[in-house]
PDB file of C-alpha atoms and ligand atoms in Angstrom:
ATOM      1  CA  UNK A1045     154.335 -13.339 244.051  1.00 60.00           C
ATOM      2  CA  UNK A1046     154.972 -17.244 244.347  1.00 82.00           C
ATOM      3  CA  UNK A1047     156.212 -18.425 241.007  1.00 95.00           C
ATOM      4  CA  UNK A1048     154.948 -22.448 240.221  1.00 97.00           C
ATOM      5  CA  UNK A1049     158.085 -24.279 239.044  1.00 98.00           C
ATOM      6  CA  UNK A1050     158.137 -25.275 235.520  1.00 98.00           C
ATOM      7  CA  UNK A1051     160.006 -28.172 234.123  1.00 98.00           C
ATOM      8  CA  UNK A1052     159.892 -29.057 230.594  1.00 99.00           C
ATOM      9  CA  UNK A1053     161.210 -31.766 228.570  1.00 98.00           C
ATOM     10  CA  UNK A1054     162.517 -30.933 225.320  1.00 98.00           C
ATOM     11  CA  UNK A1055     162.303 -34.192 223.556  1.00 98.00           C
ATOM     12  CA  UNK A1056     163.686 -32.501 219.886  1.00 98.00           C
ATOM     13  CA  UNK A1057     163.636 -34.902 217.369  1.00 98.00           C
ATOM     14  CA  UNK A1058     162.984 -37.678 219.112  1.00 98.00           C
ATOM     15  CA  UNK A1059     160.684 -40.653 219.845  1.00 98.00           C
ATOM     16  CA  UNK A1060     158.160 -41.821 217.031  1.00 98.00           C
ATOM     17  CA  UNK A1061     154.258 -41.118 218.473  1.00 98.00           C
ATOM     18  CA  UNK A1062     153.895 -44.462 219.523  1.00 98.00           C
ATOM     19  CA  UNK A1063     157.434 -44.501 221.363  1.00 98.00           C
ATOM     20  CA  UNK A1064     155.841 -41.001 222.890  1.00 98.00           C
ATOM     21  CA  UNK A1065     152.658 -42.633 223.818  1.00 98.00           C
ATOM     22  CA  UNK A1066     154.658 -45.004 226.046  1.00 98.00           C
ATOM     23  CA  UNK A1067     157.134 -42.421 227.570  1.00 98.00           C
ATOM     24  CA  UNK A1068     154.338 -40.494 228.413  1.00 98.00           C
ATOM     25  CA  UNK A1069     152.347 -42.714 230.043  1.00 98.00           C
ATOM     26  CA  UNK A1070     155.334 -44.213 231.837  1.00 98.00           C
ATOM     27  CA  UNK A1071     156.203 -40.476 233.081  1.00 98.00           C
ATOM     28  CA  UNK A1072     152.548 -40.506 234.488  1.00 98.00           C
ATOM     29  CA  UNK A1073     153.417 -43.432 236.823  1.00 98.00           C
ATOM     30  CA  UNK A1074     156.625 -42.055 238.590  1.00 98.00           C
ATOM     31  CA  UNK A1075     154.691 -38.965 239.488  1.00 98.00           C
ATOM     32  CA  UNK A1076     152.500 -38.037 242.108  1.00 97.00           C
ATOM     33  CA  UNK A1077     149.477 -35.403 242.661  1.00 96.00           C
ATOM     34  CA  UNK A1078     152.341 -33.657 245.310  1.00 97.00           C
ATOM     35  CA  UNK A1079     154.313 -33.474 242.506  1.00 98.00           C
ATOM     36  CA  UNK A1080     152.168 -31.492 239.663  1.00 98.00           C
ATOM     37  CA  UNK A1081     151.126 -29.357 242.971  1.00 97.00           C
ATOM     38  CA  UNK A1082     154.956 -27.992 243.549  1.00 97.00           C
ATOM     39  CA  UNK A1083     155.550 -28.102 239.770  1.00 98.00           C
ATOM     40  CA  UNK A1084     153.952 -27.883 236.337  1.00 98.00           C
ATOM     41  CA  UNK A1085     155.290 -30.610 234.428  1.00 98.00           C
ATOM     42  CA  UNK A1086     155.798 -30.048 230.200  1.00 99.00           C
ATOM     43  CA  UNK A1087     156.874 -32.537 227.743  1.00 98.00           C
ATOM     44  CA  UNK A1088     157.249 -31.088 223.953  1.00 99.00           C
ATOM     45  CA  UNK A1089     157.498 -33.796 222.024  1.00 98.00           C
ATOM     46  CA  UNK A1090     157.924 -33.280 217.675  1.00 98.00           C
ATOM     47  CA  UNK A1091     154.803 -32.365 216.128  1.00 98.00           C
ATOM     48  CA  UNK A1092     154.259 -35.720 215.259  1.00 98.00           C
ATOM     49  CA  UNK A1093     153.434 -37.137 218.508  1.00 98.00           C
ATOM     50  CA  UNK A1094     151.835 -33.796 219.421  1.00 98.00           C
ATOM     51  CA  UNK A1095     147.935 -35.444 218.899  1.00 98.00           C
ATOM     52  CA  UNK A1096     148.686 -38.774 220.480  1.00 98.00           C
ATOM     53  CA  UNK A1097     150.087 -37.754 223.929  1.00 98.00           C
ATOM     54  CA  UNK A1098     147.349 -35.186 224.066  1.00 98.00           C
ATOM     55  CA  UNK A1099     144.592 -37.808 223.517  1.00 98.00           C
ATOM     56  CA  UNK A1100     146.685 -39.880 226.190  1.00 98.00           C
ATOM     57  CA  UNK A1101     146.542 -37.109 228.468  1.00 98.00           C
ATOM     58  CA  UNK A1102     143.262 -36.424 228.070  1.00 98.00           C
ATOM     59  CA  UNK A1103     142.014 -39.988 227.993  1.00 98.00           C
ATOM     60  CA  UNK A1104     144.196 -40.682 230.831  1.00 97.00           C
ATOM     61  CA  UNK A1105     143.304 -37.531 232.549  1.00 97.00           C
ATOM     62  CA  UNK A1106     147.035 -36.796 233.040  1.00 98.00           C
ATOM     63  CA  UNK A1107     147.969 -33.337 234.947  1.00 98.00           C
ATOM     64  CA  UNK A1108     151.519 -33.167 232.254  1.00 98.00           C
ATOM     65  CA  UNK A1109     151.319 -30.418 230.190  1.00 98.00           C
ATOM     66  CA  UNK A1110     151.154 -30.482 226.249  1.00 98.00           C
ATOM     67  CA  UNK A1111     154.073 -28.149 224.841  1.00 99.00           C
ATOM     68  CA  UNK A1112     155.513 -28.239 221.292  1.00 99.00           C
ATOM     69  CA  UNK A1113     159.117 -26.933 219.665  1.00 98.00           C
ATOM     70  CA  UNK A1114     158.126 -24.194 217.292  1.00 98.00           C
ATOM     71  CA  UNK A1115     155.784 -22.196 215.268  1.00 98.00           C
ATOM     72  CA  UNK A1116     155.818 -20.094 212.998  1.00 98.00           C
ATOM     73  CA  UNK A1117     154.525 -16.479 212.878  1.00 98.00           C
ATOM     74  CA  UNK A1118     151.458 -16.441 210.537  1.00 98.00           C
ATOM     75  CA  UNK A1119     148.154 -17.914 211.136  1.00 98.00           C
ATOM     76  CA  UNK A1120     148.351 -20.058 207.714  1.00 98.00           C
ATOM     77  CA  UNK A1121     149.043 -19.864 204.345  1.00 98.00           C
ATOM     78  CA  UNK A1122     151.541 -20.568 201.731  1.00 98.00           C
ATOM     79  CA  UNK A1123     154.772 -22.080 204.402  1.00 98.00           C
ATOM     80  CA  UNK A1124     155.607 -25.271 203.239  1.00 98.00           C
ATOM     81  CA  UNK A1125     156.872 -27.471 206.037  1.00 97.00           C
ATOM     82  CA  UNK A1126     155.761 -25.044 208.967  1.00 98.00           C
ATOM     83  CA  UNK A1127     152.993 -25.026 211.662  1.00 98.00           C
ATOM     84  CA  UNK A1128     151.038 -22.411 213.234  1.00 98.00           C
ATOM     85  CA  UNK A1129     150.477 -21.680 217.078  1.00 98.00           C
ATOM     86  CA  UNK A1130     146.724 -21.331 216.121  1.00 98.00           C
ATOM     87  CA  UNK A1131     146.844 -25.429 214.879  1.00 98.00           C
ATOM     88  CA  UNK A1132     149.132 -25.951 218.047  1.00 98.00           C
ATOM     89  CA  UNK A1133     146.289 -24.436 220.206  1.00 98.00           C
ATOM     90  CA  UNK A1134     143.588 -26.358 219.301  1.00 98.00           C
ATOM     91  CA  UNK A1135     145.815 -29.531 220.135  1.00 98.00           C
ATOM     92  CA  UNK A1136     145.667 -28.256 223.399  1.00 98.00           C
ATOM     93  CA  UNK A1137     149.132 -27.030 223.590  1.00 98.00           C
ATOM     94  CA  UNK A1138     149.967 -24.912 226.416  1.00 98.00           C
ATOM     95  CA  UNK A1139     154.062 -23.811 225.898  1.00 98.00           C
ATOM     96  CA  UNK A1140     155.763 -23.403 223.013  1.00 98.00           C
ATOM     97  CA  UNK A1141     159.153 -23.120 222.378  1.00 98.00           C
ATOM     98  CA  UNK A1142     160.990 -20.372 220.506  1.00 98.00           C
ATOM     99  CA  UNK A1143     164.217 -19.427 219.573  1.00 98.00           C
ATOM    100  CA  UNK A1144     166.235 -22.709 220.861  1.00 97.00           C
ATOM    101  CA  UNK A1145     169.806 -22.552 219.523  1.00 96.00           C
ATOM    102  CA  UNK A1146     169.701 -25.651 217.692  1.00 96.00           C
ATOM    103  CA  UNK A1147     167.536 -23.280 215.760  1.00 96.00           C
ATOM    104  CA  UNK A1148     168.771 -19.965 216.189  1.00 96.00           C
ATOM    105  CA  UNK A1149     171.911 -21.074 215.064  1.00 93.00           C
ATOM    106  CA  UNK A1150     171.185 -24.198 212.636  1.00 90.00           C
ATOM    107  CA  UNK A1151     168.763 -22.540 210.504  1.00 95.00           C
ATOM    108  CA  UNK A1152     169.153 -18.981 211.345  1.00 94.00           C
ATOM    109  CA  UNK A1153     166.446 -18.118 213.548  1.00 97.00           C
ATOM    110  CA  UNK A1154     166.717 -14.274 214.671  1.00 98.00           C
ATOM    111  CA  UNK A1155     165.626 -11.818 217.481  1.00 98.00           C
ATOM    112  CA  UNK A1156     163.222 -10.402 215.081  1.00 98.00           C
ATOM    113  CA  UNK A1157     161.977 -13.717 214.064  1.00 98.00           C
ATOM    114  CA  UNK A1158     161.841 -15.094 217.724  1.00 98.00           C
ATOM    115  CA  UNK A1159     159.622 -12.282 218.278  1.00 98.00           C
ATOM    116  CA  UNK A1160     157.065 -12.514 215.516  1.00 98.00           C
ATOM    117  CA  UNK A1161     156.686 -16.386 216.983  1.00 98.00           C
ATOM    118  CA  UNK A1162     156.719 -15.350 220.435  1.00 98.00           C
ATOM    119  CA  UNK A1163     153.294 -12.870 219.327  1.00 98.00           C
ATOM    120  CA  UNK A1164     151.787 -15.088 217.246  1.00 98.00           C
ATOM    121  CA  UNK A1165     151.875 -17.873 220.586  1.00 98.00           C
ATOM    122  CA  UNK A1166     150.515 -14.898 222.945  1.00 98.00           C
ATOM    123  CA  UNK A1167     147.618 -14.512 220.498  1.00 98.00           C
ATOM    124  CA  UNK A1168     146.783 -17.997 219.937  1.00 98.00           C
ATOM    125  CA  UNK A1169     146.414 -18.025 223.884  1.00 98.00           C
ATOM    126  CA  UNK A1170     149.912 -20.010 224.763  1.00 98.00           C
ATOM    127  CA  UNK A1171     153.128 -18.889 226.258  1.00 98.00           C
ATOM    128  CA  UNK A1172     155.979 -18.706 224.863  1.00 98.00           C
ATOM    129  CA  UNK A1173     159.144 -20.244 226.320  1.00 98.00           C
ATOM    130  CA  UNK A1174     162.025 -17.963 224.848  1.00 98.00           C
ATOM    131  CA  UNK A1175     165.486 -19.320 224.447  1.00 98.00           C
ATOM    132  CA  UNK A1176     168.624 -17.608 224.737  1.00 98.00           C
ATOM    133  CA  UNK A1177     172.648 -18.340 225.751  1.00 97.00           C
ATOM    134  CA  UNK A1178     175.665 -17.488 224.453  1.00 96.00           C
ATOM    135  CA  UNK A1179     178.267 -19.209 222.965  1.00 95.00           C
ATOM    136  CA  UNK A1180     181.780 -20.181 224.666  1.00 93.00           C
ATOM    137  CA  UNK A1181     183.736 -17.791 222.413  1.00 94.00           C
ATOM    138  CA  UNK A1182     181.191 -15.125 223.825  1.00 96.00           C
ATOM    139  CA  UNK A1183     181.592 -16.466 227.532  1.00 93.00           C
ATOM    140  CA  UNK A1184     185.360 -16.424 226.940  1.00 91.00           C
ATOM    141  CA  UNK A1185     185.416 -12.866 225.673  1.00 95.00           C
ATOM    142  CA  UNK A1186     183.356 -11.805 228.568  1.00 96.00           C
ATOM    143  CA  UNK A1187     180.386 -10.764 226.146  1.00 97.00           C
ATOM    144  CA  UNK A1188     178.156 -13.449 227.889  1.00 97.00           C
ATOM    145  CA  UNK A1189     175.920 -11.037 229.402  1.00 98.00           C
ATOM    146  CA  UNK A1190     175.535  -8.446 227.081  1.00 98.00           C
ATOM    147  CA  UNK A1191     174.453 -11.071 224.281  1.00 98.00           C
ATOM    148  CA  UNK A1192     172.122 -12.835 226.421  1.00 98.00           C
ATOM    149  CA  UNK A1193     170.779  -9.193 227.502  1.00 98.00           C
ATOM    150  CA  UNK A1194     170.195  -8.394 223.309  1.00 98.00           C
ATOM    151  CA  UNK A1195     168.639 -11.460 222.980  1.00 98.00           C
ATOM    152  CA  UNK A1196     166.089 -11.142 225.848  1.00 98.00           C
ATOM    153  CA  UNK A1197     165.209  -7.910 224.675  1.00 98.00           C
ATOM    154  CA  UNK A1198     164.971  -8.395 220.792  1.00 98.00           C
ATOM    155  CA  UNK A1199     163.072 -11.453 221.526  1.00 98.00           C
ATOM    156  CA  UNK A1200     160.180 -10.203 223.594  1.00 98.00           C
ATOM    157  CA  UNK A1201     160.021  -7.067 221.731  1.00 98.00           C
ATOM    158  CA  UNK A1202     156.666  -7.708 220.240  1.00 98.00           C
ATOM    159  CA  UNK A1203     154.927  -8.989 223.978  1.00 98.00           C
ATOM    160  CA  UNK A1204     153.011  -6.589 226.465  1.00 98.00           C
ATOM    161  CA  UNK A1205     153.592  -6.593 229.671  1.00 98.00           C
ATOM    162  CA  UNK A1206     150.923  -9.247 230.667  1.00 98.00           C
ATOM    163  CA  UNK A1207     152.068 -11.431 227.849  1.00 98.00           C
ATOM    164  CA  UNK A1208     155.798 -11.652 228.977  1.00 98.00           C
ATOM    165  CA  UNK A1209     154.495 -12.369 232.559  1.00 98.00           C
ATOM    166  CA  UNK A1210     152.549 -15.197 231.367  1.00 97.00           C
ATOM    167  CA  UNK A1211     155.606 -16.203 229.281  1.00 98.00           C
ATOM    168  CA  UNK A1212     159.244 -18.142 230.244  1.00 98.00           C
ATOM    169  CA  UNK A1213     162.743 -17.409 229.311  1.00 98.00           C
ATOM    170  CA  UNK A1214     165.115 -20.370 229.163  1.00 98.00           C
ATOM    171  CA  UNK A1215     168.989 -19.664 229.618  1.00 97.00           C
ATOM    172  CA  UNK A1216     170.697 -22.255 227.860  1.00 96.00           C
ATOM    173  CA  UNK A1217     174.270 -21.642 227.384  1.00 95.00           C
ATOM    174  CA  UNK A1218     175.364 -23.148 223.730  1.00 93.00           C
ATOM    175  CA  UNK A1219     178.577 -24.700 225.251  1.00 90.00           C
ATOM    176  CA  UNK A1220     176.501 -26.848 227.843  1.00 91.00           C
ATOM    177  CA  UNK A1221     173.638 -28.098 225.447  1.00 87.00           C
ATOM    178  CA  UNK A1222     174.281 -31.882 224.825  1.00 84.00           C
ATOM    179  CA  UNK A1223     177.772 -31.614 226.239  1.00 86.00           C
ATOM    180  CA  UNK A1224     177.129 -32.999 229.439  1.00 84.00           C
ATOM    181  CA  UNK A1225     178.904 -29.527 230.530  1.00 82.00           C
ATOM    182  CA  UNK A1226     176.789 -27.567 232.683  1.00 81.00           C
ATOM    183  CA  UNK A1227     177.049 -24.104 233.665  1.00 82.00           C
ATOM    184  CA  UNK A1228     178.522 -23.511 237.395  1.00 90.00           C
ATOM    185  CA  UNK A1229     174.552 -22.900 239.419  1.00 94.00           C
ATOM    186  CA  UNK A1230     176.128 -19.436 240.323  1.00 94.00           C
ATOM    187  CA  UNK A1231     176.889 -18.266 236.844  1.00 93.00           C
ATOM    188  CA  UNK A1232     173.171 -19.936 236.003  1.00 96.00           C
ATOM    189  CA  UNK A1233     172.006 -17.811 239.090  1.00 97.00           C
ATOM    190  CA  UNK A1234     173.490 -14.778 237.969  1.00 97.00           C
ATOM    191  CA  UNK A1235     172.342 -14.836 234.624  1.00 98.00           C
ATOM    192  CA  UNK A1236     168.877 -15.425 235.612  1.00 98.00           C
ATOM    193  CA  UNK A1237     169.038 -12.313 237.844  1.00 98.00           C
ATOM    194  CA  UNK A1238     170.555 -10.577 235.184  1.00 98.00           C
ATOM    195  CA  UNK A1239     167.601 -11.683 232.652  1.00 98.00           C
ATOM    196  CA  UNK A1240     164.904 -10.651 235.548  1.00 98.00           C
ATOM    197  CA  UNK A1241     166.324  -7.424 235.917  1.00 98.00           C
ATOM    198  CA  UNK A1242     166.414  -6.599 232.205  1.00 98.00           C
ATOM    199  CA  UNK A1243     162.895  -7.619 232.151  1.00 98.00           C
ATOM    200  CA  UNK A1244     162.258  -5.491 235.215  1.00 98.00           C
ATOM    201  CA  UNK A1245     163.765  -2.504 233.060  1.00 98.00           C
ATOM    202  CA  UNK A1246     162.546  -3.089 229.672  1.00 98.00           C
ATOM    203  CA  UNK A1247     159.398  -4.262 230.367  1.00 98.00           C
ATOM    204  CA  UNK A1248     157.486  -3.716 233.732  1.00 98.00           C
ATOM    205  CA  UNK A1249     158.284  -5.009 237.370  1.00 98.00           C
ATOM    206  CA  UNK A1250     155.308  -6.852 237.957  1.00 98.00           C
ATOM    207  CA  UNK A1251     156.619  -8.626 234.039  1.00 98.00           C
ATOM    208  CA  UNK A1252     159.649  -9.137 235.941  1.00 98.00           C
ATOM    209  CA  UNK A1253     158.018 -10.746 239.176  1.00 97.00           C
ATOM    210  CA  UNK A1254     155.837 -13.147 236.968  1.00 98.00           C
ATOM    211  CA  UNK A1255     157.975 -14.573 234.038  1.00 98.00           C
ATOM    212  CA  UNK A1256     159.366 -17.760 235.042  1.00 98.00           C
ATOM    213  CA  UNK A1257     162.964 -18.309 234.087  1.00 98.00           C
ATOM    214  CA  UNK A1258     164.758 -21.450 233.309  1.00 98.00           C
ATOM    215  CA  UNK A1259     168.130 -23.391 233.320  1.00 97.00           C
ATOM    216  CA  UNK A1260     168.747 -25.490 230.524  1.00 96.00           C
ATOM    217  CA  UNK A1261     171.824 -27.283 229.294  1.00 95.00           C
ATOM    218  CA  UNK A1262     172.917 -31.039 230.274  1.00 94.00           C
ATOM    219  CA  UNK A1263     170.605 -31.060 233.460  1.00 96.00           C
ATOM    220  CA  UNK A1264     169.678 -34.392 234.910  1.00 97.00           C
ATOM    221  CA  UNK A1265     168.557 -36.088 238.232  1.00 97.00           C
ATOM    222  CA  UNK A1266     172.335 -35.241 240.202  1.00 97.00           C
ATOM    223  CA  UNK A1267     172.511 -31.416 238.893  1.00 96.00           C
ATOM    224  CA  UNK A1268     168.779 -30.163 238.910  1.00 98.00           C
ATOM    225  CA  UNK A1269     169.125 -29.400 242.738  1.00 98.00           C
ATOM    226  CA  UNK A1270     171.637 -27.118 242.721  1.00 97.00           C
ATOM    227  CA  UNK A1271     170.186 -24.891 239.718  1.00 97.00           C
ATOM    228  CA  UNK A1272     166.956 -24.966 241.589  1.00 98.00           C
ATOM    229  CA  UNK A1273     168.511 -23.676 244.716  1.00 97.00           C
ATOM    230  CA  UNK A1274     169.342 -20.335 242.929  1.00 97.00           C
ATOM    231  CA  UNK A1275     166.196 -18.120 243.983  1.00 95.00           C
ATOM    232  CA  UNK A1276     166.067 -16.477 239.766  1.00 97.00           C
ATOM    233  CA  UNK A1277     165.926 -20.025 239.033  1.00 98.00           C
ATOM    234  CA  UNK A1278     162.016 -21.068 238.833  1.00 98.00           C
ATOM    235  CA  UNK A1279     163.095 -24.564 236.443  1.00 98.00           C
ATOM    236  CA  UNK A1280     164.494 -26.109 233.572  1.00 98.00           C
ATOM    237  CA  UNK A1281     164.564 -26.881 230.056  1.00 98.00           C
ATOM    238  CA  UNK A1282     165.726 -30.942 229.915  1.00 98.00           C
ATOM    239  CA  UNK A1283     166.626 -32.133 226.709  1.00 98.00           C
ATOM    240  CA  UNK A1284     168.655 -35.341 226.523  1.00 97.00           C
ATOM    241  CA  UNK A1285     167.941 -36.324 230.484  1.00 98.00           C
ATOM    242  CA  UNK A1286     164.147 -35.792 229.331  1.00 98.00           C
ATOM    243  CA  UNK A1287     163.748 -38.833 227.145  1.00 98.00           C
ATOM    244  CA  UNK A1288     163.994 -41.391 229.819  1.00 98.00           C
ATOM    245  CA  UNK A1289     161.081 -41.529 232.089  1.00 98.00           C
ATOM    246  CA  UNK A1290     162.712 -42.272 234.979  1.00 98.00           C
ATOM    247  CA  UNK A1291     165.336 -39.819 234.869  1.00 98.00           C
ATOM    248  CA  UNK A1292     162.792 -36.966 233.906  1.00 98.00           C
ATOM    249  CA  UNK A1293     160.715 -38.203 236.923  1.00 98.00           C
ATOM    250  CA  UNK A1294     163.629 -37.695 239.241  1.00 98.00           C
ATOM    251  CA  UNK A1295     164.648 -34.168 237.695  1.00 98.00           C
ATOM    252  CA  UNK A1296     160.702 -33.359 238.061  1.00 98.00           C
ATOM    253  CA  UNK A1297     161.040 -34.389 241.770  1.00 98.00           C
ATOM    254  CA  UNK A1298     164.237 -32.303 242.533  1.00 98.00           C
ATOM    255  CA  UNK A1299     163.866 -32.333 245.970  1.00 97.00           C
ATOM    256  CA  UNK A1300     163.341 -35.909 247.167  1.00 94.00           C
TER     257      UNK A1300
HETATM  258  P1  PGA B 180     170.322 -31.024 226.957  1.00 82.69           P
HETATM  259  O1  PGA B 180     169.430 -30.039 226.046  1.00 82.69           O
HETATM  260  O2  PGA B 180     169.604 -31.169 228.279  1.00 82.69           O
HETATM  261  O3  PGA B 180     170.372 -32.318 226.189  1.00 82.69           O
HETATM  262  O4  PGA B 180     171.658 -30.391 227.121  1.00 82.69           O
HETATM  263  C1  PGA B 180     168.816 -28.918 226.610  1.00 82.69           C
HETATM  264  C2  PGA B 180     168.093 -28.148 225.535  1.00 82.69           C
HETATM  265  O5  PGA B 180     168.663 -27.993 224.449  1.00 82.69           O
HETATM  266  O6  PGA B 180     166.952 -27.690 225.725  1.00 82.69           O
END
């Protein structure tokens, strides 16, 4: 089983549509059909800009894929301020993310919840890209793996085996998100290989072969290489590094 790479940008709440129109389109240029061969390329920009860069992409015929931030569980109804993956779909969205930490831990996202939004994706016919990481006061006490373990399983609780092999699990690490401090690529590696396995147990080998796992926290164009070298490692989650064009084009082409 030959996993595509999958880098995504996380733009968070950043860049007004028609700033997103423009980083877009200037992403386009700096890549190459070789490229979006070796790796699928995401940007998830804030709903906002969601319709514009997929009418650029479309117009444009662009091979970067549409993915958005969040959803929330139900189909519609009474949720002031939320979105649902059903309205993401039919923007053509392909990966959303769920349970970031900005999220989990700003506004008190849970496992349970991360799990209703991870289903609800699945059955709007998107994949979810589930966050997890623990904090440095959890790395410190030497509870790093055990959290990140809870998470994985709390969070796909609600996903089938097929589902969670369609679907991505980011390890982000709290401490390195924004910081410019990045985990070492071995303890990256090892946690990946840690998340596979739990997968492997909890869910179903061939769930474990397929999901895609990521690295995210403070990558850029220097670092990308050595998280991609781990073999658990299949990409990364790019926040800040993500918003420039050319630096995003250089993570995306890791290996030139
Ligand atoms: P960062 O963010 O690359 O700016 O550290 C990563 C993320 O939060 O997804």
């Amino acid at each position: 089983m030959t996993r595509k790479d999958l880098i995504v940008g996380n733009w968070k709440m950043n860049a007004s549509h028609l700033e997103a129109i423009q980083m877009v389109q200037k992403l386009s240029y700096r890549l190459d059909h070789g490229d979006y061969d070796r790796v699928e390329v995401v940007v998830a920009p804030p709903f906002t800009s969601l319709r514009s860069v997929q009418t650029v992409i479309e117009a444009d015929r662009l091979r970067i894929v549409l993915g958005a931030q969040n959803a929330h569980w139900e189909e519609s109804g009474a949720f002031t301020g939320e979105v649902s993956a059903p309205m993401l779909a039919k923007l053509s969205v392909r990966h959303v993310i769920v349970g970031h930490s900005e999220r989990r831990q700003g506004l008190g996202e849970t496992d349970e919840m991360v799990a209703r939004k991870a289903r609800a994706i699945v059955e709007a016919g998107m994949n979810p890209i589930v966050c997890v990481g623990e904090t440095l006061e959890q790395r410190e006490g030497g509870e790093a793996e055990n959290v990140v373990v809870s998470q994985v399983i709390g969070s796909l609780a609600r996903l089938g085996p097929e589902a969670v092999a369609s679907s991505s699990v980011a390890y982000e690490p709290i401490w390195a998100i924004g910081t410019g401090r990045t985990a070492l690529p071995d303890d990256a590696g090892t946690m990946a290989g840690v998340i596979r396995e739990t997968v492997s147990n909890k869910v179903s080998t061939e769930a474990a072969e397929s999901v895609r796992l990521l690295y995210g926290g403070s990558v850029n164009a220097a670092n990308i290489k050595d998280f991609m070298a781990k073999g658990d490692v299949d990409g990364a989650l790019v926040g800040g590094a993500s918003l420039d064009p050319d630096s995003f084009a250089a993570i995306v082409r890791y290996w030139v």
